[in-house]
Coordinates of N, CA and C in Angstrom, one line a residue:
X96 N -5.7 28.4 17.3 CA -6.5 29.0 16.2 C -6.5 28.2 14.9
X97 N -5.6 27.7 14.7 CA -5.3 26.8 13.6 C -6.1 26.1 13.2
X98 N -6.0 25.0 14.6 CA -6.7 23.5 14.8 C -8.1 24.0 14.5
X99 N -8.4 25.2 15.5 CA -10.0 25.6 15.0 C -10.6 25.6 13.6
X100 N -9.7 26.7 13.0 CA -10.0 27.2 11.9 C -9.8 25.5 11.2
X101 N -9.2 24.9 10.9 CA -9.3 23.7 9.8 C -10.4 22.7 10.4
X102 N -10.5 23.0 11.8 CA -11.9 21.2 12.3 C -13.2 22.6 11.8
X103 N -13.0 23.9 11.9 CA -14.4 24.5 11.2 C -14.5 24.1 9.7
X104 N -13.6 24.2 8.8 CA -13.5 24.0 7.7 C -14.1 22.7 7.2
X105 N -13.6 21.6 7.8 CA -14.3 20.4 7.8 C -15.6 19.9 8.2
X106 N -15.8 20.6 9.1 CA -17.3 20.6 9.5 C -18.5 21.2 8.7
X107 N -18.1 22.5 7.8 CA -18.6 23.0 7.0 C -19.0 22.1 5.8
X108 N -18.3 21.7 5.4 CA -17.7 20.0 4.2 C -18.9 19.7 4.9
X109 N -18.5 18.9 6.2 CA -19.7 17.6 6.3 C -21.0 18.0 6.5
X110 N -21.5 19.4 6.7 CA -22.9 19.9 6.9 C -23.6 20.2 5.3
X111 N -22.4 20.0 4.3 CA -23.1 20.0 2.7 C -23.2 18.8 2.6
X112 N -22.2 17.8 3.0 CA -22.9 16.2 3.0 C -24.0 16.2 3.7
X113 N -24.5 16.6 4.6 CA -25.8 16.1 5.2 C -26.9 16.5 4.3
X114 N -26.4 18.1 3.6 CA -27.6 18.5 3.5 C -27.8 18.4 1.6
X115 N -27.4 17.9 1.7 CA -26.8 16.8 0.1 C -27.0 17.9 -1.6
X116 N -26.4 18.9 -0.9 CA -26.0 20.2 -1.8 C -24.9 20.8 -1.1
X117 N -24.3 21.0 -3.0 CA -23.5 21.2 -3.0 C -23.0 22.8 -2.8
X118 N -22.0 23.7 -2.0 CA -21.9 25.0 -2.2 C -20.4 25.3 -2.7
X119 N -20.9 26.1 -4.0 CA -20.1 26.3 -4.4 C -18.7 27.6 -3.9
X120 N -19.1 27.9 -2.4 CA -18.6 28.8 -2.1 C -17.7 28.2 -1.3
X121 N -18.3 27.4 -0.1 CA -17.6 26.2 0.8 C -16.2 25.6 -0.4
X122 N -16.5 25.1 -1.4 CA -15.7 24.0 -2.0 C -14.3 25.9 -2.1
X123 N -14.9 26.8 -2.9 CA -13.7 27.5 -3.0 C -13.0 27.9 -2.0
X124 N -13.6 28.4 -0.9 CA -13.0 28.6 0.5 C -11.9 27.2 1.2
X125 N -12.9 25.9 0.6 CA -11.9 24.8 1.5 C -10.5 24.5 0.3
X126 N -11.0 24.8 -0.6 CA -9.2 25.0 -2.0 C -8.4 25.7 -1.2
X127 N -9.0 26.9 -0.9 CA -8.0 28.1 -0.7 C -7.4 27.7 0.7
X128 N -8.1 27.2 1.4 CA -7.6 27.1 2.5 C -7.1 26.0 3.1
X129 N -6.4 25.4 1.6 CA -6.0 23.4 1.8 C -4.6 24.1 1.4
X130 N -4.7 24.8 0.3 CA -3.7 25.7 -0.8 C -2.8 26.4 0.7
X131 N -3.6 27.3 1.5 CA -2.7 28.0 2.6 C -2.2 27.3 3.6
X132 N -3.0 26.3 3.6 CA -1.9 24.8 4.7 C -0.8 24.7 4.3
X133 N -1.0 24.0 2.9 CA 0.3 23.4 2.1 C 1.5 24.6 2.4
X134 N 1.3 25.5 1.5 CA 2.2 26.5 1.7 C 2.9 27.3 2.9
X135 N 2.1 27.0 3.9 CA 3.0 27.5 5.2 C 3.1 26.4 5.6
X136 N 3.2 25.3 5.5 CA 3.6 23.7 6.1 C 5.0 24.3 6.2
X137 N 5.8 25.1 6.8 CA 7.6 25.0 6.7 C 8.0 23.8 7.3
X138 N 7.2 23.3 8.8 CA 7.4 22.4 9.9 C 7.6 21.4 9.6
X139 N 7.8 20.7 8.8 CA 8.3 19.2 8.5 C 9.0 18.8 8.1
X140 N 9.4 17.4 8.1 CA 10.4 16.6 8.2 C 11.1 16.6 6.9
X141 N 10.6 17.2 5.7 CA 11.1 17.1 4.3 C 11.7 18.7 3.6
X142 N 10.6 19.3 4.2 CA 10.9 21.2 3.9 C 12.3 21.3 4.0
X143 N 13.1 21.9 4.6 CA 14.4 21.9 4.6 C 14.7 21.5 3.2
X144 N 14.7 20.0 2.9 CA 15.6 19.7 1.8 C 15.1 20.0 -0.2
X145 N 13.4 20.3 0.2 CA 12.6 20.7 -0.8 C 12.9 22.1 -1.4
X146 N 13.0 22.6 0.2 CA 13.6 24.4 0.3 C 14.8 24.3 -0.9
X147 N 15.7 24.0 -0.2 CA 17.3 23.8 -0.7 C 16.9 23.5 -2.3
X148 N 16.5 22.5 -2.6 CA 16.5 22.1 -4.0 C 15.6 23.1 -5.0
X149 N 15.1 23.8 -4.1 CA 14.1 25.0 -5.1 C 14.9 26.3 -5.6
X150 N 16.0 26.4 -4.4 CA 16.9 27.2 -4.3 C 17.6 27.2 -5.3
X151 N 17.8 26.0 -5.8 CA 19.4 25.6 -6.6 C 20.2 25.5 -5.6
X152 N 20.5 25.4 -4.6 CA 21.4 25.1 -3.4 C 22.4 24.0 -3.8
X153 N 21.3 23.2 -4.2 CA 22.1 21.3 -4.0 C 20.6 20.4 -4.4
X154 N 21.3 19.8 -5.9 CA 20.4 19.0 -6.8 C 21.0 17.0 -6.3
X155 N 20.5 16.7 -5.8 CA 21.0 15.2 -5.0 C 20.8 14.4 -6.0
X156 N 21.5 13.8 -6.4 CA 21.3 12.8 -8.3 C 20.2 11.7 -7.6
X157 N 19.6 11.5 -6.3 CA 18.5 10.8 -6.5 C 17.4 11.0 -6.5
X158 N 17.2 12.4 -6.8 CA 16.2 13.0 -6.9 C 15.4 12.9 -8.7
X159 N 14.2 12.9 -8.6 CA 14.0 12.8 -10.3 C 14.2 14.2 -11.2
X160 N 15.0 13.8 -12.2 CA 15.0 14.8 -13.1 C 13.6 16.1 -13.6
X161 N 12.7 15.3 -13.4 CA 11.4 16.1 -13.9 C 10.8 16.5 -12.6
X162 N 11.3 16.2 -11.2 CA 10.4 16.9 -10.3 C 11.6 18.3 -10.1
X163 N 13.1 18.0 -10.3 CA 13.9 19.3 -10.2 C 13.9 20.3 -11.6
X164 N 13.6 19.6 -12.9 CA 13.0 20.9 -13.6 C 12.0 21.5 -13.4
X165 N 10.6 21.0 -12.8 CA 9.9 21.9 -12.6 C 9.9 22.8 -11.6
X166 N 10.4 22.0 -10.4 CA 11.0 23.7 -9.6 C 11.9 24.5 -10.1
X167 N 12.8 24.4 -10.6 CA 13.6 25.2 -11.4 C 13.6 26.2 -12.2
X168 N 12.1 25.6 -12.8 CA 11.0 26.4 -14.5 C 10.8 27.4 -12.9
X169 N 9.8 27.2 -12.0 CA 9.1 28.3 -11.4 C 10.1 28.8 -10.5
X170 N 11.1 28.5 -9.9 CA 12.5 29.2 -9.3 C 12.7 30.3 -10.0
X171 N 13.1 29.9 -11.8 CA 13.6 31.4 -12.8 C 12.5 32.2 -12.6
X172 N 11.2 31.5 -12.6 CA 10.3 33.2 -13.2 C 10.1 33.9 -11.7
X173 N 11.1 33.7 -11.0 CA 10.9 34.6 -9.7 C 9.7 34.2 -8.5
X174 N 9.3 32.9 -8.5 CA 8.1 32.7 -7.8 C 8.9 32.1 -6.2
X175 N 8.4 32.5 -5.6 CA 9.0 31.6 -4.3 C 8.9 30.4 -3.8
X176 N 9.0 29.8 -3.0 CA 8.7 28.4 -3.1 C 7.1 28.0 -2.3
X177 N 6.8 28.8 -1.4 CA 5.4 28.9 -0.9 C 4.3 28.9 -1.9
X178 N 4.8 29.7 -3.1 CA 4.2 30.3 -4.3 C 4.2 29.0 -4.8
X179 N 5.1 28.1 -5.3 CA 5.1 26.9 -5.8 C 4.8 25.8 -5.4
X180 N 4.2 25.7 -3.8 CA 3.5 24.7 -3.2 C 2.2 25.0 -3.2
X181 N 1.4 26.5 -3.9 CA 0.5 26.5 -3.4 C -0.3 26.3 -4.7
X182 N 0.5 26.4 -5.8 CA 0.0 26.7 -7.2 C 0.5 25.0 -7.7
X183 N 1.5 23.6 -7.2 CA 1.0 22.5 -7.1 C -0.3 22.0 -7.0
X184 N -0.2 22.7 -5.4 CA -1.5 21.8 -4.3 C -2.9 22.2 -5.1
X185 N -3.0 23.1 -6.1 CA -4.2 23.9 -6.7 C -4.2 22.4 -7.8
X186 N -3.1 22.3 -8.6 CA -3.0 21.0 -9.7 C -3.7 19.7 -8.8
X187 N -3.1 19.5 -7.9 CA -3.5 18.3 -7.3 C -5.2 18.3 -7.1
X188 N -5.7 19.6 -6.4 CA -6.8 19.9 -5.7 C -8.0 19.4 -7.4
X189 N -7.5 20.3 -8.0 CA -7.9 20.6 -9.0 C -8.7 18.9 -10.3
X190 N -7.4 18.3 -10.2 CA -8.1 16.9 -10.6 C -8.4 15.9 -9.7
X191 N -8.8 16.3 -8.8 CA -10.0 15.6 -7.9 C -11.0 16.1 -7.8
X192 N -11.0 17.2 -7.9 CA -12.5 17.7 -8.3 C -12.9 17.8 -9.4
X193 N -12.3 17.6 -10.3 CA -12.6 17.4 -11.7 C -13.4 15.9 -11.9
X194 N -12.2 15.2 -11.7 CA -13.0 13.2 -11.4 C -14.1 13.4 -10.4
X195 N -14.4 14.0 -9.9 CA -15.4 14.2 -8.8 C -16.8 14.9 -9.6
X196 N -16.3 15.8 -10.2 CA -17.6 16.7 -11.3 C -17.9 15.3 -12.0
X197 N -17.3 14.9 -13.0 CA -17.1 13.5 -13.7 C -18.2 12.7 -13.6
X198 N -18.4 12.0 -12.3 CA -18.5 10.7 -11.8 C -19.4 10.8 -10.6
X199 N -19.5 11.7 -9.6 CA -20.3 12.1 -8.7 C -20.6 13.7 -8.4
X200 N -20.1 14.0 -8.3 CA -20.6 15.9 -8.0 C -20.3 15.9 -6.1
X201 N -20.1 14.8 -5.8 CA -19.6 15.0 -4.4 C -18.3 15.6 -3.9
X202 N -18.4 16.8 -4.2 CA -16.7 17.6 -3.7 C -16.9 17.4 -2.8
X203 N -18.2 18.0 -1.7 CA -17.4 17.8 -0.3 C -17.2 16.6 0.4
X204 N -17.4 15.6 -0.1 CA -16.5 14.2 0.7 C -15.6 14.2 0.1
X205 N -15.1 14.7 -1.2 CA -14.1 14.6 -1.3 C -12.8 15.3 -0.7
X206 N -13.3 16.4 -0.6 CA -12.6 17.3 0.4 C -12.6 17.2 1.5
X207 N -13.9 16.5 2.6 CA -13.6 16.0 3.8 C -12.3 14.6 3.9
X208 N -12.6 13.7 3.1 CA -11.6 13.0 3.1 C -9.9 12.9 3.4
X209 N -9.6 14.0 2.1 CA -8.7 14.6 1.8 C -7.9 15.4 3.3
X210 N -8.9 15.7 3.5 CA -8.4 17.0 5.0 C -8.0 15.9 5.9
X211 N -9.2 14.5 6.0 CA -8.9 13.4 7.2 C -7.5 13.3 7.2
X212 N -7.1 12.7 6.3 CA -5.8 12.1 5.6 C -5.2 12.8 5.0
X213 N -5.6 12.1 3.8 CA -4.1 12.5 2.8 C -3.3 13.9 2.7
X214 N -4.1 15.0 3.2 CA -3.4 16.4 2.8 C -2.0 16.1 4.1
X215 N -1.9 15.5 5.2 CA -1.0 15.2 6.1 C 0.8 14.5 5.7
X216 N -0.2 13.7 4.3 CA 1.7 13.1 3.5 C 1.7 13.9 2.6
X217 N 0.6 14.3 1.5 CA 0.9 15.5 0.6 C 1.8 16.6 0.9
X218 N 1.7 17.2 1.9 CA 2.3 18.3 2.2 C 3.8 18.4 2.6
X219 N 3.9 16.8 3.4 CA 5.8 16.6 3.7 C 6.5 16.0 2.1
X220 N 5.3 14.8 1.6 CA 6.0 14.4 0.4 C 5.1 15.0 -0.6
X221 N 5.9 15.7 -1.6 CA 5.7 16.7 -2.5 C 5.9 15.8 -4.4
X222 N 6.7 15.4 -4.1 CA 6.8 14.6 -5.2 C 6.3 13.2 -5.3
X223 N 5.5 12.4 -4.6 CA 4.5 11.6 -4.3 C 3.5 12.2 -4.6
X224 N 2.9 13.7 -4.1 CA 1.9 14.0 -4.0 C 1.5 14.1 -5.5
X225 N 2.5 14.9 -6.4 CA 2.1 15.4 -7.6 C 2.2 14.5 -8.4
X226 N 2.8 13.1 -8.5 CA 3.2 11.9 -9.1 C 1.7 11.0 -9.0
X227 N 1.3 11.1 -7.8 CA 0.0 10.3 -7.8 C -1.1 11.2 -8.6
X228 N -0.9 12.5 -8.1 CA -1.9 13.4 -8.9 C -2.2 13.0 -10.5
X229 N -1.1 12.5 -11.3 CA -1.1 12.2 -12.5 C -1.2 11.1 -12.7
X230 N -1.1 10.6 -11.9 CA -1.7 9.0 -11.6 C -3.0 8.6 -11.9
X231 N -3.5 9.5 -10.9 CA -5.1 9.5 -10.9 C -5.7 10.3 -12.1
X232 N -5.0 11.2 -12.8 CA -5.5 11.6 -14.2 C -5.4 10.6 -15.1
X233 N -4.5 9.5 -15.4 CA -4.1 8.8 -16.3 C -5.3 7.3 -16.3
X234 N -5.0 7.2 -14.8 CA -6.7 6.1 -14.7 C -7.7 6.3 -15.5
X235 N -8.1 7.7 -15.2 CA -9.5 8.6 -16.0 C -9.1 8.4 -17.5
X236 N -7.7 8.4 -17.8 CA -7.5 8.3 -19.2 C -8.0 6.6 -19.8
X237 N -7.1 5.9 -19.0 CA -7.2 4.2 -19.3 C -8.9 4.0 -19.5
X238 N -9.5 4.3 -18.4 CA -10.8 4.1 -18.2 C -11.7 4.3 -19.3
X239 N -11.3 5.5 -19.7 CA -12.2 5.9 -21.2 C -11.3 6.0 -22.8
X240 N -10.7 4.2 -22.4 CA -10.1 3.8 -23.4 C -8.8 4.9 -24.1
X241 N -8.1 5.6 -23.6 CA -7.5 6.7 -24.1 C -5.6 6.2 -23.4
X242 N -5.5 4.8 -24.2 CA -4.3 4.4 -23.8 C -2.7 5.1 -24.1
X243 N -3.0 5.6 -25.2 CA -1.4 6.3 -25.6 C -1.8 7.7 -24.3
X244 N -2.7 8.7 -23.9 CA -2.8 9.4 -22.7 C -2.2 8.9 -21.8
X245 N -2.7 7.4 -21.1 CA -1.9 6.9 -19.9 C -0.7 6.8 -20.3
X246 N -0.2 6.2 -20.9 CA 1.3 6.3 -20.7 C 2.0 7.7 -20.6
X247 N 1.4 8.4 -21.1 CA 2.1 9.5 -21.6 C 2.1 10.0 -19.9
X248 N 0.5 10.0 -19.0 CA 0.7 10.5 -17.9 C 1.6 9.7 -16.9
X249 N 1.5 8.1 -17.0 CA 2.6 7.6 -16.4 C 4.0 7.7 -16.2
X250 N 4.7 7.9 -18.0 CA 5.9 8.4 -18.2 C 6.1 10.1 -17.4
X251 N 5.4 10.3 -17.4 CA 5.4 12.0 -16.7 C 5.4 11.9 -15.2
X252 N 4.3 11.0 -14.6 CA 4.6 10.6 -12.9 C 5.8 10.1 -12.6
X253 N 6.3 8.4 -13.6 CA 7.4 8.3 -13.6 C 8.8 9.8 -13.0
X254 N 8.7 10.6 -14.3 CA 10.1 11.5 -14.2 C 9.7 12.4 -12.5
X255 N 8.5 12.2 -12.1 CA 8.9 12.8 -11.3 C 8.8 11.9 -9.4
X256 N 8.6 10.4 -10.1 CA 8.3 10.1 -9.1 C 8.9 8.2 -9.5
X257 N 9.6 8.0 -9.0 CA 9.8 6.4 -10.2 C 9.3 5.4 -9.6
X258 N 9.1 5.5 -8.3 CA 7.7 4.3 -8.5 C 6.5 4.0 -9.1
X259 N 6.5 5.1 -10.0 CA 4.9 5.5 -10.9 C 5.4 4.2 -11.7
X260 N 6.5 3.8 -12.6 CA 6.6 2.9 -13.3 C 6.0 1.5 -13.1
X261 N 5.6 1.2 -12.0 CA 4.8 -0.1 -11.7 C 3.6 0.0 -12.3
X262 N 3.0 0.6 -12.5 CA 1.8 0.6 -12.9 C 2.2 1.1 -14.3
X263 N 2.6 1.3 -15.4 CA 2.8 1.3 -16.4 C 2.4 -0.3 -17.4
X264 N 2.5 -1.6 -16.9 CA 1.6 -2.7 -17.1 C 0.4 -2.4 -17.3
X265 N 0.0 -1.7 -16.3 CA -2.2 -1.8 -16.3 C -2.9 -1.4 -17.7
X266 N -2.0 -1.0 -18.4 CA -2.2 -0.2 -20.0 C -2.8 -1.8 -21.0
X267 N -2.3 -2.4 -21.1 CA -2.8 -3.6 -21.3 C -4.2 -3.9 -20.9
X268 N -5.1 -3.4 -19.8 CA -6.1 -3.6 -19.3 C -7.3 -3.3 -20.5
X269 N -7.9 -4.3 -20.4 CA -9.2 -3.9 -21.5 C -10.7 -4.2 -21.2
X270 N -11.6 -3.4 -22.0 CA -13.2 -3.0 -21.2 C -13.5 -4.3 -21.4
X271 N -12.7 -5.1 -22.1 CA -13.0 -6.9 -21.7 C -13.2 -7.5 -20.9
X272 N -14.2 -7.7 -19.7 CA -14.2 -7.8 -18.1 C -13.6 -9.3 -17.9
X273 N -13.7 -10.2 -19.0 CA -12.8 -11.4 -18.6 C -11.5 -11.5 -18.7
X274 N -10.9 -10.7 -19.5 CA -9.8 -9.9 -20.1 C -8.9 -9.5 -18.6
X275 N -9.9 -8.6 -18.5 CA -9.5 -7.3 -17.4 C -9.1 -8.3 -16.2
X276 N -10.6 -9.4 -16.2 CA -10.0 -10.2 -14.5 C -8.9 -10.8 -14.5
X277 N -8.6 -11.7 -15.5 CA -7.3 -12.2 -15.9 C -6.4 -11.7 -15.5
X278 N -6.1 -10.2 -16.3 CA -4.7 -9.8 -16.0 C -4.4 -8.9 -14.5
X279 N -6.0 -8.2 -13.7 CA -5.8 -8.3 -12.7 C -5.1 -9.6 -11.5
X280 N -5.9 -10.1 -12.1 CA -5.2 -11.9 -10.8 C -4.0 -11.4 -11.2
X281 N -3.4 -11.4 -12.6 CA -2.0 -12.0 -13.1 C -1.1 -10.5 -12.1
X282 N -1.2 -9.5 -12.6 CA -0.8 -8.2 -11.9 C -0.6 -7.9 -10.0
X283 N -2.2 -9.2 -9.5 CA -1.5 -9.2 -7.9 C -0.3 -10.1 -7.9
X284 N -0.4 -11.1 -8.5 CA 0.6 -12.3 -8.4 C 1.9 -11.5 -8.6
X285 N 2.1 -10.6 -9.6 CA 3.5 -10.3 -9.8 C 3.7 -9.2 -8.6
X286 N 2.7 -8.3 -7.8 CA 2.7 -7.3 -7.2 C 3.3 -7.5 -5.9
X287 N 2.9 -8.9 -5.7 CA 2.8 -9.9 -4.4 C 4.5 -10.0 -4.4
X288 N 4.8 -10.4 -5.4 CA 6.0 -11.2 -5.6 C 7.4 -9.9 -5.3
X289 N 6.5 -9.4 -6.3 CA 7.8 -7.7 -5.9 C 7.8 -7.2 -4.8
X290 N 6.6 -7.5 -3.8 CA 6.6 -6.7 -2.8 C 7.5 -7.3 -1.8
X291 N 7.8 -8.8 -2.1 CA 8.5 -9.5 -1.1 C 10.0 -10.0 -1.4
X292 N 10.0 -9.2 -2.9 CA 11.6 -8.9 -3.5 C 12.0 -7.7 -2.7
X293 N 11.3 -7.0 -2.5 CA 11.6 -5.4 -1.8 C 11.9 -6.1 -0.4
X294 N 11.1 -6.4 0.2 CA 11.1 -6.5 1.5 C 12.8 -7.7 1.7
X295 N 12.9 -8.3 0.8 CA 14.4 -9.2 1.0 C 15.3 -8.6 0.9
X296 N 15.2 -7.4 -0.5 CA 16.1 -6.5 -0.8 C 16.9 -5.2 -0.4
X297 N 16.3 -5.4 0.5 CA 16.2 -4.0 1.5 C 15.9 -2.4 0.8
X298 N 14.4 -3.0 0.6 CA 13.5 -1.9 -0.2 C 14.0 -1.6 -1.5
X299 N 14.7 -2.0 -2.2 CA 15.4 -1.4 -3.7 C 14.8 -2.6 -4.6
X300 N 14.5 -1.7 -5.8 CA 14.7 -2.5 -7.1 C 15.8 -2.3 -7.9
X301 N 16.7 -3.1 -8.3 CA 17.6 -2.1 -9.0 C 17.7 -1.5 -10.2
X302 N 16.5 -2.1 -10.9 CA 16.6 -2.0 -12.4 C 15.9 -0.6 -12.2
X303 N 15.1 -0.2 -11.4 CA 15.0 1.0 -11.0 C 15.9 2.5 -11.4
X304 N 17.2 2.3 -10.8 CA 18.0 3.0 -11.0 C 18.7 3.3 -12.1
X305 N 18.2 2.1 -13.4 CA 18.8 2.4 -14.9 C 17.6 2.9 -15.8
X306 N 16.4 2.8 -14.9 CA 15.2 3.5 -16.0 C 15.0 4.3 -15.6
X307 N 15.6 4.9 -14.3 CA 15.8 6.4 -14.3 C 16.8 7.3 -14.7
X308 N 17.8 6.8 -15.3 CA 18.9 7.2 -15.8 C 18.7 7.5 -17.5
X309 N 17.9 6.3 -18.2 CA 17.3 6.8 -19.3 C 16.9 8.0 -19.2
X310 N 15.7 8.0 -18.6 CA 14.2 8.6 -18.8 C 15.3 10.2 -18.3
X311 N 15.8 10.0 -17.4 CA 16.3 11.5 -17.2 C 17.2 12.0 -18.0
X312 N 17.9 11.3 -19.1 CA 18.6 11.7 -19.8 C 18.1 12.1 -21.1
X313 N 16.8 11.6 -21.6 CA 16.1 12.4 -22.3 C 15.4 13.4 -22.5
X314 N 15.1 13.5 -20.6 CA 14.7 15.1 -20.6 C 15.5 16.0 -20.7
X315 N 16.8 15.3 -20.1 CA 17.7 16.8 -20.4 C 18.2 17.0 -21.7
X316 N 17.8 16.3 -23.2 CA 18.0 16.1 -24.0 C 17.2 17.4 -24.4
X317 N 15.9 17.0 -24.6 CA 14.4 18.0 -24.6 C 14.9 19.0 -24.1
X318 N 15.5 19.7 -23.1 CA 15.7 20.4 -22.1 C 16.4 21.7 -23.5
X319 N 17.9 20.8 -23.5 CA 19.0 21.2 -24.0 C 18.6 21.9 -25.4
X320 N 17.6 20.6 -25.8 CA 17.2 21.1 -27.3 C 16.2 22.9 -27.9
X321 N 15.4 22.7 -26.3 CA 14.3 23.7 -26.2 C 14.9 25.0 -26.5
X322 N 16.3 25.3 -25.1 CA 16.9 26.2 -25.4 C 17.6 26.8 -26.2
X323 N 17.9 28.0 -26.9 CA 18.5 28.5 -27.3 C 20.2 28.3 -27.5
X324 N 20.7 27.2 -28.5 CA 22.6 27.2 -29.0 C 22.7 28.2 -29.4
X325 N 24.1 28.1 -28.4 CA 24.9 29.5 -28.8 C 26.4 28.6 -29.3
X326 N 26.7 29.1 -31.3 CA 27.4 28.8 -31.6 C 28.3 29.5 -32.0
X327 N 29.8 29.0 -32.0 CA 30.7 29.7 -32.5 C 30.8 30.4 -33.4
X328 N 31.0 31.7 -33.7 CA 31.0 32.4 -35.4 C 32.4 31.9 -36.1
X329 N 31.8 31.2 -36.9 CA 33.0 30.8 -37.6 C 33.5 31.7 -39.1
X330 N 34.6 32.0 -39.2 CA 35.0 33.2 -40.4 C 35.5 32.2 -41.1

């Protein structure tokens, strides 16, 4: 019934592509019903440990600081964790169809796409999924010259995801198209080069592991400061 219900779902998508209007009722039905994947996804290879960490169970120090506060934020206010996969997958859903309004008005390939693929790693990797999400908001930022934005959304993918920090360079990029080609060549050359430092290194960067050690130490800074000190009464 499942398999049914989602190859209908999809089929629906590709019969607005044919018919090259858009329905606004299709696009809410296929949200809601990408939203109800995600959230009953228990089945996979990562749930278990996602579960646990939403719990408070057990916080693994290699985990990023900013992807365990925000489950945490929605843990206190009593939401469950289904509740918090499905109200992500809405964020994720949400700015792709936005860059989609933007730039083409084609939700439903965008949403056929999405179903082909990517909702399959979205849903086991959770902190990928929502790290690229801001990813793809921060592009939209660079693009329309709005450079202190991108960082700001990179530093944010970063805390929750730390290979977002590679692309923290592209900010330099400028609507200077000789400019731009330049530092593109220059950017595969270095990309090339790291990818075959990984592949020697047995996947690790290490300098990795000390800019996440900053970056997380100043959230829990923020964190610490947000809350309410309780000081001693001193007579």
């Amino acid at each position: 019934m499942m398999v049914f219900s989602y190859i209908l779902v999809i089929l629906l998508n590709i019969g607005c592509c044919f018919r090259k209007k858009n329905s606004r009722s299709i696009v809410i039905l296929t949200v809601g019903y990408i939203m109800l994947c995600v959230a009953g996804s228990v089945d996979n290879a990562d749930y278990y440990n996602y579960h646990e960490w939403y719990l408070g169970n057990w916080h693994p120090p290699t985990v990023e600081k900013g992807y365990l506060f925000l489950s945490d934020l929605f843990s206190k206010f009593g939401i469950p964790y289904w509740g918090f996969l499905a109200v992500t997958q809405l964020f994720i859903l949400g700015i792709l169809l936005w860059i989609a309004h933007l730039y083409s008005k084609e939700y439903h390939i965008i949403l056929v796409l999405y179903m082909s693929y990517q909702i399959f790693i979205d849903y086991v990797q959770r902190r990928n999924a929502l790290a690229l999400a801001i990813f793809v908001l921060a592009v939209l930022f660079l693009a329309n010259g709005k450079k202190i934005a991108y960082i700001f959304c990179i530093i944010i993918a970063f805390l929750i995801h730390k290979s977002m920090i590679i692309f923290l360079p592209f900010v330099i990029l400028s609507s200077n198209s000789k400019f731009s080609k330049k530092t593109v060549r220059l950017f595969t050359i270095i990309l090339s080069i790291a990818c075959v430092f990984l592949f020697v290194n047995g996947n690790k960067l290490p300098f990795l592991k000390q800019l996440s050690q900053i970056a997380s130490h100043y959230t829990l800074s923020l964190i610490h400061i947000s809350e309410p000190t309780r000081h001693a009464q001193i007579s």
